[in-house]
Each structure stands twice: as structure tokens, then as C-alpha cells.
Amino acid sequence: MVSNWSVGRDQACPDNGAVVSPTCSGIVQRPYAFASIFRQLHGHWGTGVLRDPSYGNATGGSAPAWSATAVYRIGQCVTYQDAKYCARWWTQGDVPNAGGVWAKS
């Protein structure tokens, strides 16, 4: 039985949970640690679950490259100039190394 679980919160918030958000958890964990349990069921992630494209990749879970045209929500991480940055709130077009919306992690 699974209760009180949300796929959107199956990843740690930036700054070890210092940010409160409905899209991440205050628990330090690997992204999608809980959802990966269900992957054992014939390799299916389940209806309505969108798999993070960087989950389980060969580079050890590095974030996808930043795109000026992409929309990022709180907690989403990107790679920019060989560094990883996570969005503190909704953003589009803000350069990660300029501070503000992005936190280097």
C-alpha cells in the first residue's frame, strides 16, 4: 500500500530542504528514489509519471544542459558551463551563473 506520496515531491529540494515547495521534498534523497521501486514492475513507471531524462544516465545523474527557451520550475536542475544549478522558482531565459533564480549545487 502506498499513501501520501507525490511523484512531484520524489526529489530533494535545493539547499537540503531549505526551500518549502509542493514540487520537492525536505528529505535529502536521490531523485525519484521512491518511484524507482515501482520500476521493478516490468520496467513501467506508471500512468502519469514523467521520467526525468537525466535519471540513471551513464554520467552519474548529471542534469541536462540549460536552454534559454526552456521553462524550469522550482527544484529543476541544469548543467551550465560544467556546473550544476537548480531553479529556486519558475524561470525562463535567466542565465544560471547570474545568480538570482539559480542556486549552484
Tab-separated table of C-alpha atoms in Angstrom, residues 26 35 43 74 84:
chain	number	residue	atom	x	y	z
A	26	GLY	CA	12.587	18.392	2.540
A	35	ALA	CA	9.357	5.963	-7.804
A	43	GLY	CA	10.030	-1.638	-16.247
A	74	ILE	CA	11.397	25.141	-8.712
A	84	LYS	CA	25.052	22.192	-11.862
